[in-house]
Every structure is written in structure tokens, then in C-alpha cells.
């Protein structure tokens, strides 16, 4: 016998079920203007940044966060992230725990402090590659910054995955032009 999740149970008032459905509709409304591949691309980006904003850790992702990213990023980007994490561990083993991290600040957005919200604006595809403009905003402690970055995707195993990030920002980027460049620099610094 199949049991339905509690929010669909007859015991739960219909108002709660309707509120949940409305919440889900609003959460997905950022993708309403997209169709087909664009919707899938926006969903991958949305899932990636929801994980990242929830953890909101500066620098390289933790092993747990990296594991959560694995189904959302390309094999090449996952390899770079894993190699950078290993390089950071080696670096701190030699330099000591008090040494500054190889990468400081937010790794996945142009702004050092990171973002507090995001919205996928548009996606363009050509064969198995795509790029999506993402609007970011940082609103905290009196600060209010907005900027766009470009998320580059590749289709692997019939799924869209994030392959790199082009940091466009508003001339406030603490990053090099691409995420892959930042990771390659971190790996090289640790050698």
C-alpha cells in the first residue's frame, strides 16, 4: 500500500496543501519563461546556488558541499574542485592550520562577500554547450550590491551540468575572469 506524504493526507487542512502548492509554484516561477533545455539549465543553476547559498561558506567548498555539487557540475569542473580541495589540504599540512586559505571570499560569484539571492535571467544554447546570465544580489548589514555573472554549461550523459563561471560583476570582482582559472591558480600555488 502506498502512503502519500503528510501534506497530501486528508487530515491536513486543504488550506495548508494549497499554501504548499502556491509556495512551490512561486519557487519555480523564475523558470516560467523557459522551455525545454533552458528550463533544465535554469533548474541545474538554481539547485547549485541554493546549495551554495544555504552553506554560504567562503573559499573552497567542503567535502560535503562538493559531494552535493557532483551531480550538478561537469566532470572537468568536479575534478578541478577536487584537485583544489586536495591542494588546499596539502598546503595547510605544510604551512600550518593558521595559514590563509588558498582561495578567500566567495568562490562562485563575482562579489567577495557572495550573494544573498539570485535569479536566472536568460540562457542561450548551441549543441551541447550553453551559457546563462544570472542576476545576483547581496543585501546584508546595510550593503546592497547587484551584478550579473555568466554560468557556462555542458551536456554530459544527457544532463546539463555547470562547466565554468565567467565572473562579469560590476568591476567589483575579486576573482579572475573564470572559475576554472581561480581553481588552476590555487592548485599551482600549493605545488
GROMACS .gro file of C-alpha atoms in nm:
model
  191
    1UNK     CA    1   0.000   0.000   0.000
    2UNK     CA    2   0.135   0.341  -0.096
    3UNK     CA    3   0.110   0.615   0.159
    4UNK     CA    4   0.108   0.975   0.049
    5UNK     CA    5   0.332   1.236   0.209
    6UNK     CA    6   0.174   1.402   0.509
    7UNK     CA    7   0.089   1.728   0.331
    8UNK     CA    8  -0.148   1.535   0.100
    9UNK     CA    9  -0.311   1.347   0.384
   10UNK     CA   10  -0.685   1.401   0.427
   11UNK     CA   11  -0.613   1.506   0.786
   12UNK     CA   12  -0.419   1.812   0.676
   13UNK     CA   13  -0.642   2.110   0.607
   14UNK     CA   14  -0.683   2.198   0.244
   15UNK     CA   15  -0.553   2.546   0.316
   16UNK     CA   16  -0.212   2.407   0.414
   17UNK     CA   17  -0.196   2.196   0.097
   18UNK     CA   18  -0.291   2.497  -0.115
   19UNK     CA   19  -0.030   2.713   0.059
   20UNK     CA   20   0.234   2.448  -0.009
   21UNK     CA   21   0.132   2.427  -0.377
   22UNK     CA   22   0.142   2.808  -0.408
   23UNK     CA   23   0.488   2.812  -0.244
   24UNK     CA   24   0.617   2.553  -0.491
   25UNK     CA   25   0.468   2.749  -0.781
   26UNK     CA   26   0.639   3.068  -0.663
   27UNK     CA   27   0.969   2.886  -0.610
   28UNK     CA   28   0.961   2.760  -0.967
   29UNK     CA   29   0.822   3.081  -1.118
   30UNK     CA   30   1.171   3.206  -1.202
   31UNK     CA   31   1.183   2.933  -1.467
   32UNK     CA   32   0.840   3.004  -1.620
   33UNK     CA   33   0.979   3.193  -1.918
   34UNK     CA   34   1.197   2.899  -2.018
   35UNK     CA   35   1.114   2.588  -2.212
   36UNK     CA   36   1.290   2.258  -2.279
   37UNK     CA   37   1.666   2.281  -2.242
   38UNK     CA   38   1.651   2.631  -2.096
   39UNK     CA   39   1.428   2.511  -1.813
   40UNK     CA   40   1.668   2.225  -1.737
   41UNK     CA   41   1.965   2.462  -1.744
   42UNK     CA   42   1.790   2.706  -1.509
   43UNK     CA   43   1.700   2.419  -1.272
   44UNK     CA   44   2.063   2.299  -1.254
   45UNK     CA   45   2.184   2.652  -1.183
   46UNK     CA   46   1.906   2.704  -0.928
   47UNK     CA   47   1.988   2.380  -0.745
   48UNK     CA   48   2.359   2.465  -0.742
   49UNK     CA   49   2.315   2.815  -0.600
   50UNK     CA   50   2.050   2.707  -0.347
   51UNK     CA   51   2.304   2.461  -0.204
   52UNK     CA   52   2.579   2.722  -0.214
   53UNK     CA   53   2.371   2.999  -0.052
   54UNK     CA   54   2.247   2.760   0.215
   55UNK     CA   55   2.605   2.665   0.310
   56UNK     CA   56   2.739   3.017   0.238
   57UNK     CA   57   3.096   2.915   0.316
   58UNK     CA   58   3.378   3.128   0.176
   59UNK     CA   59   3.667   2.975  -0.017
   60UNK     CA   60   3.673   2.620  -0.145
   61UNK     CA   61   3.367   2.403  -0.082
   62UNK     CA   62   3.384   2.148   0.198
   63UNK     CA   63   3.388   1.778   0.110
   64UNK     CA   64   3.018   1.760   0.199
   65UNK     CA   65   2.927   2.057  -0.021
   66UNK     CA   66   3.142   1.919  -0.303
   67UNK     CA   67   2.951   1.590  -0.283
   68UNK     CA   68   2.623   1.782  -0.316
   69UNK     CA   69   2.758   1.962  -0.622
   70UNK     CA   70   2.874   1.646  -0.801
   71UNK     CA   71   2.551   1.576  -0.997
   72UNK     CA   72   2.527   1.946  -1.092
   73UNK     CA   73   2.876   2.012  -1.228
   74UNK     CA   74   3.069   1.869  -1.521
   75UNK     CA   75   3.332   1.602  -1.471
   76UNK     CA   76   3.602   1.857  -1.560
   77UNK     CA   77   3.480   2.113  -1.305
   78UNK     CA   78   3.433   1.847  -1.037
   79UNK     CA   79   3.789   1.729  -1.100
   80UNK     CA   80   3.922   2.085  -1.069
   81UNK     CA   81   3.727   2.143  -0.747
   82UNK     CA   82   3.850   1.812  -0.602
   83UNK     CA   83   4.211   1.885  -0.700
   84UNK     CA   84   4.189   2.235  -0.549
   85UNK     CA   85   4.046   2.092  -0.226
   86UNK     CA   86   4.332   1.837  -0.210
   87UNK     CA   87   4.587   2.113  -0.287
   88UNK     CA   88   4.442   2.327  -0.006
   89UNK     CA   89   4.473   2.034   0.236
   90UNK     CA   90   4.837   1.972   0.132
   91UNK     CA   91   4.912   2.343   0.161
   92UNK     CA   92   4.771   2.365   0.514
   93UNK     CA   93   4.952   2.047   0.618
   94UNK     CA   94   5.284   2.210   0.524
   95UNK     CA   95   5.210   2.574   0.610
   96UNK     CA   96   5.003   2.505   0.921
   97UNK     CA   97   4.639   2.548   1.009
   98UNK     CA   98   4.685   2.922   1.072
   99UNK     CA   99   4.790   2.987   0.710
  100UNK     CA  100   4.548   3.187   0.495
  101UNK     CA  101   4.328   2.978   0.265
  102UNK     CA  102   4.436   2.941  -0.097
  103UNK     CA  103   4.106   3.097  -0.204
  104UNK     CA  104   3.937   3.360   0.009
  105UNK     CA  105   3.589   3.501  -0.030
  106UNK     CA  106   3.302   3.359  -0.228
  107UNK     CA  107   3.426   3.118  -0.495
  108UNK     CA  108   3.111   3.106  -0.709
  109UNK     CA  109   3.017   3.473  -0.756
  110UNK     CA  110   3.196   3.794  -0.851
  111UNK     CA  111   3.146   3.958  -0.512
  112UNK     CA  112   3.389   3.867  -0.232
  113UNK     CA  113   3.101   3.852   0.018
  114UNK     CA  114   2.894   3.632  -0.212
  115UNK     CA  115   2.523   3.666  -0.281
  116UNK     CA  116   2.209   3.654  -0.075
  117UNK     CA  117   1.980   3.591  -0.375
  118UNK     CA  118   1.993   3.506  -0.744
  119UNK     CA  119   1.770   3.475  -1.050
  120UNK     CA  120   1.843   3.308  -1.383
  121UNK     CA  121   1.772   3.574  -1.646
  122UNK     CA  122   1.832   3.403  -1.981
  123UNK     CA  123   2.001   3.103  -2.140
  124UNK     CA  124   2.149   3.053  -2.485
  125UNK     CA  125   2.232   2.706  -2.619
  126UNK     CA  126   2.433   2.577  -2.910
  127UNK     CA  127   2.455   2.198  -2.944
  128UNK     CA  128   2.588   2.060  -2.614
  129UNK     CA  129   2.701   2.394  -2.469
  130UNK     CA  130   2.503   2.674  -2.308
  131UNK     CA  131   2.553   2.998  -2.123
  132UNK     CA  132   2.308   3.156  -1.880
  133UNK     CA  133   2.302   3.510  -1.743
  134UNK     CA  134   2.235   3.506  -1.371
  135UNK     CA  135   2.149   3.816  -1.170
  136UNK     CA  136   2.289   3.817  -0.816
  137UNK     CA  137   2.220   4.041  -0.522
  138UNK     CA  138   2.390   4.089  -0.188
  139UNK     CA  139   2.175   4.260   0.075
  140UNK     CA  140   2.314   4.247   0.425
  141UNK     CA  141   2.415   4.485   0.702
  142UNK     CA  142   2.327   4.797   0.504
  143UNK     CA  143   2.503   4.681   0.185
  144UNK     CA  144   2.307   4.640  -0.138
  145UNK     CA  145   2.502   4.517  -0.443
  146UNK     CA  146   2.363   4.376  -0.769
  147UNK     CA  147   2.553   4.221  -1.060
  148UNK     CA  148   2.538   3.954  -1.330
  149UNK     CA  149   2.766   3.657  -1.388
  150UNK     CA  150   2.757   3.409  -1.675
  151UNK     CA  151   2.722   3.038  -1.596
  152UNK     CA  152   2.862   2.808  -1.865
  153UNK     CA  153   2.704   2.464  -1.901
  154UNK     CA  154   2.779   2.147  -2.091
  155UNK     CA  155   2.555   1.848  -2.164
  156UNK     CA  156   2.702   1.527  -2.019
  157UNK     CA  157   2.518   1.196  -2.011
  158UNK     CA  158   2.201   1.369  -2.138
  159UNK     CA  159   2.203   1.618  -1.848
  160UNK     CA  160   2.304   1.982  -1.830
  161UNK     CA  161   2.587   2.050  -1.586
  162UNK     CA  162   2.775   2.361  -1.483
  163UNK     CA  163   3.116   2.362  -1.653
  164UNK     CA  164   3.256   2.704  -1.558
  165UNK     CA  165   3.158   3.050  -1.438
  166UNK     CA  166   3.252   3.375  -1.610
  167UNK     CA  167   3.276   3.648  -1.347
  168UNK     CA  168   3.133   3.959  -1.509
  169UNK     CA  169   3.035   4.157  -1.199
  170UNK     CA  170   3.030   4.536  -1.189
  171UNK     CA  171   3.405   4.584  -1.179
  172UNK     CA  172   3.396   4.470  -0.816
  173UNK     CA  173   3.506   4.112  -0.882
  174UNK     CA  174   3.771   3.971  -0.652
  175UNK     CA  175   3.806   3.680  -0.895
  176UNK     CA  176   3.992   3.619  -1.217
  177UNK     CA  177   3.773   3.607  -1.525
  178UNK     CA  178   3.676   3.238  -1.493
  179UNK     CA  179   3.624   2.999  -1.203
  180UNK     CA  180   3.849   2.741  -1.374
  181UNK     CA  181   4.135   2.997  -1.373
  182UNK     CA  182   4.093   3.057  -0.999
  183UNK     CA  183   4.100   2.685  -0.928
  184UNK     CA  184   4.404   2.624  -1.151
  185UNK     CA  185   4.587   2.911  -0.972
  186UNK     CA  186   4.506   2.762  -0.631
  187UNK     CA  187   4.636   2.420  -0.738
  188UNK     CA  188   4.955   2.576  -0.878
  189UNK     CA  189   5.014   2.782  -0.558
  190UNK     CA  190   5.006   2.466  -0.346
  191UNK     CA  191   5.268   2.284  -0.555
   0.00000   0.00000   0.00000
